[in-house]
Amino acid sequence: MPMNNDATRHLSEAWKTKFALLQKIGADKTCLYPPVRSPEYKALSIKEKLNISFNPWALFFDWVYYLCKKMWLKGAFIIGATFLFYTLMTVLDALAGGVIPATLFWLPTPIICTQIANHDYYRKIIHHEEMWPGLPTIFSRPAGAIGFPLAAAGVFIAVSLTPIGVFP
C-alpha cells in the first residue's frame, strides 16, 4: 500500500523518512518482527536500522509516549502489561530472597517501547491501527482499555502490600 499523502502531509520530514523505510521493509503487511528479519531490512545501513527501530522519546517515556502520540489503546495495554510484569517480578524477587536488581524491574518496558514505537505510529497513521492484531478484542473496547490497567495496578498493589511484596 503506497503511503497516503493526506495521512502523512502533517508529518515532519524525519517521520516521512522513517515511514518510507518502514514501508520499504514491508511494515504494511505484518507486525514488526517479520519485516526486521527480511532481506530488505538486512540491506539497510546501521543508521537506517536505528532510524526505524530506536525511538529515544519512547525509551525515556514508554507508555506516556504512546499516550502523547494518541495511541491510547496501545498505551493503556502497555500500562496494564507493565503492572503485571512488576507483579511477576515482585513475586520472583521475593521467592529469590530479594536478589533481583531493580533495573530488571523497570528496564524491559522502555526497551520494548523504543523498539516498536515507530512501527506502531506508522501503523496508526497509515492503517488507522488502534490495537495490535491478535490481541483479544476486549483490549480495544473502553472496558478493557480502562479496566485492564486498573486491574493490573490493583493486583500489583495487593501483592506489594503482602509480606512478600516490596512494602512489608
Tab-separated table of N, CA, C and O in Angstrom, residues 1-8 19-20 23-24 28 122 125-127:
chain	number	residue	atom	x	y	z
A	1	MET	N	0.848	-1.182	0.000
A	1	MET	CA	0.000	0.000	0.000
A	1	MET	C	0.888	1.238	0.000
A	1	MET	O	1.689	1.434	0.898
A	2	PRO	N	0.756	2.080	-1.004
A	2	PRO	CA	1.555	3.301	-1.020
A	2	PRO	C	1.133	4.249	0.092
A	2	PRO	O	-0.016	4.233	0.520
A	3	MET	N	2.100	5.038	0.537
A	3	MET	CA	1.789	5.978	1.605
A	3	MET	C	0.796	7.009	1.110
A	3	MET	O	0.934	7.558	0.029
A	4	ASN	N	-0.202	7.251	1.935
A	4	ASN	CA	-1.244	8.211	1.637
A	4	ASN	C	-0.719	9.612	1.949
A	4	ASN	O	-0.422	9.915	3.098
A	5	ASN	N	-0.602	10.453	0.935
A	5	ASN	CA	-0.071	11.804	1.153
A	5	ASN	C	-0.935	12.611	2.100
A	5	ASN	O	-0.426	13.442	2.847
A	6	ASP	N	-2.260	12.378	2.088
A	6	ASP	CA	-3.134	13.090	3.023
A	6	ASP	C	-2.825	12.690	4.467
A	6	ASP	O	-2.864	13.518	5.359
A	7	ALA	N	-2.529	11.421	4.659
A	7	ALA	CA	-2.252	10.939	6.020
A	7	ALA	C	-0.905	11.423	6.528
A	7	ALA	O	-0.726	11.614	7.731
A	8	THR	N	0.053	11.621	5.639
A	8	THR	CA	1.412	11.948	6.077
A	8	THR	C	1.807	13.400	5.858
A	8	THR	O	2.897	13.785	6.259
A	19	PHE	N	8.843	6.490	7.835
A	19	PHE	CA	7.715	5.794	7.221
A	19	PHE	C	8.128	5.157	5.893
A	19	PHE	O	7.719	4.038	5.586
A	20	ALA	N	8.933	5.856	5.104
A	20	ALA	CA	9.399	5.300	3.827
A	20	ALA	C	10.252	4.048	4.066
A	20	ALA	O	10.118	3.049	3.350
A	23	GLN	N	7.957	1.234	5.185
A	23	GLN	CA	7.229	0.709	4.022
A	23	GLN	C	8.153	-0.167	3.172
A	23	GLN	O	7.746	-1.225	2.688
A	24	LYS	N	9.382	0.252	3.036
A	24	LYS	CA	10.360	-0.489	2.234
A	24	LYS	C	10.599	-1.895	2.776
A	24	LYS	O	10.790	-2.837	2.009
A	28	ASP	N	3.789	-2.641	6.016
A	28	ASP	CA	2.372	-2.606	5.651
A	28	ASP	C	1.710	-3.959	5.810
A	28	ASP	O	0.520	-4.052	6.040
A	122	TYR	N	3.586	4.361	12.705
A	122	TYR	CA	3.378	4.153	11.262
A	122	TYR	C	2.047	3.452	11.021
A	122	TYR	O	1.246	3.878	10.188
A	125	ILE	N	-0.906	5.867	11.705
A	125	ILE	CA	-1.116	6.913	10.703
A	125	ILE	C	-1.549	6.326	9.361
A	125	ILE	O	-2.508	6.804	8.739
A	126	ILE	N	-0.874	5.296	8.903
A	126	ILE	CA	-1.139	4.753	7.569
A	126	ILE	C	-2.351	3.829	7.546
A	126	ILE	O	-3.156	3.871	6.619
A	127	HIS	N	-2.510	2.997	8.553
A	127	HIS	CA	-3.576	1.989	8.551
A	127	HIS	C	-4.654	2.222	9.604
A	127	HIS	O	-5.554	1.395	9.749
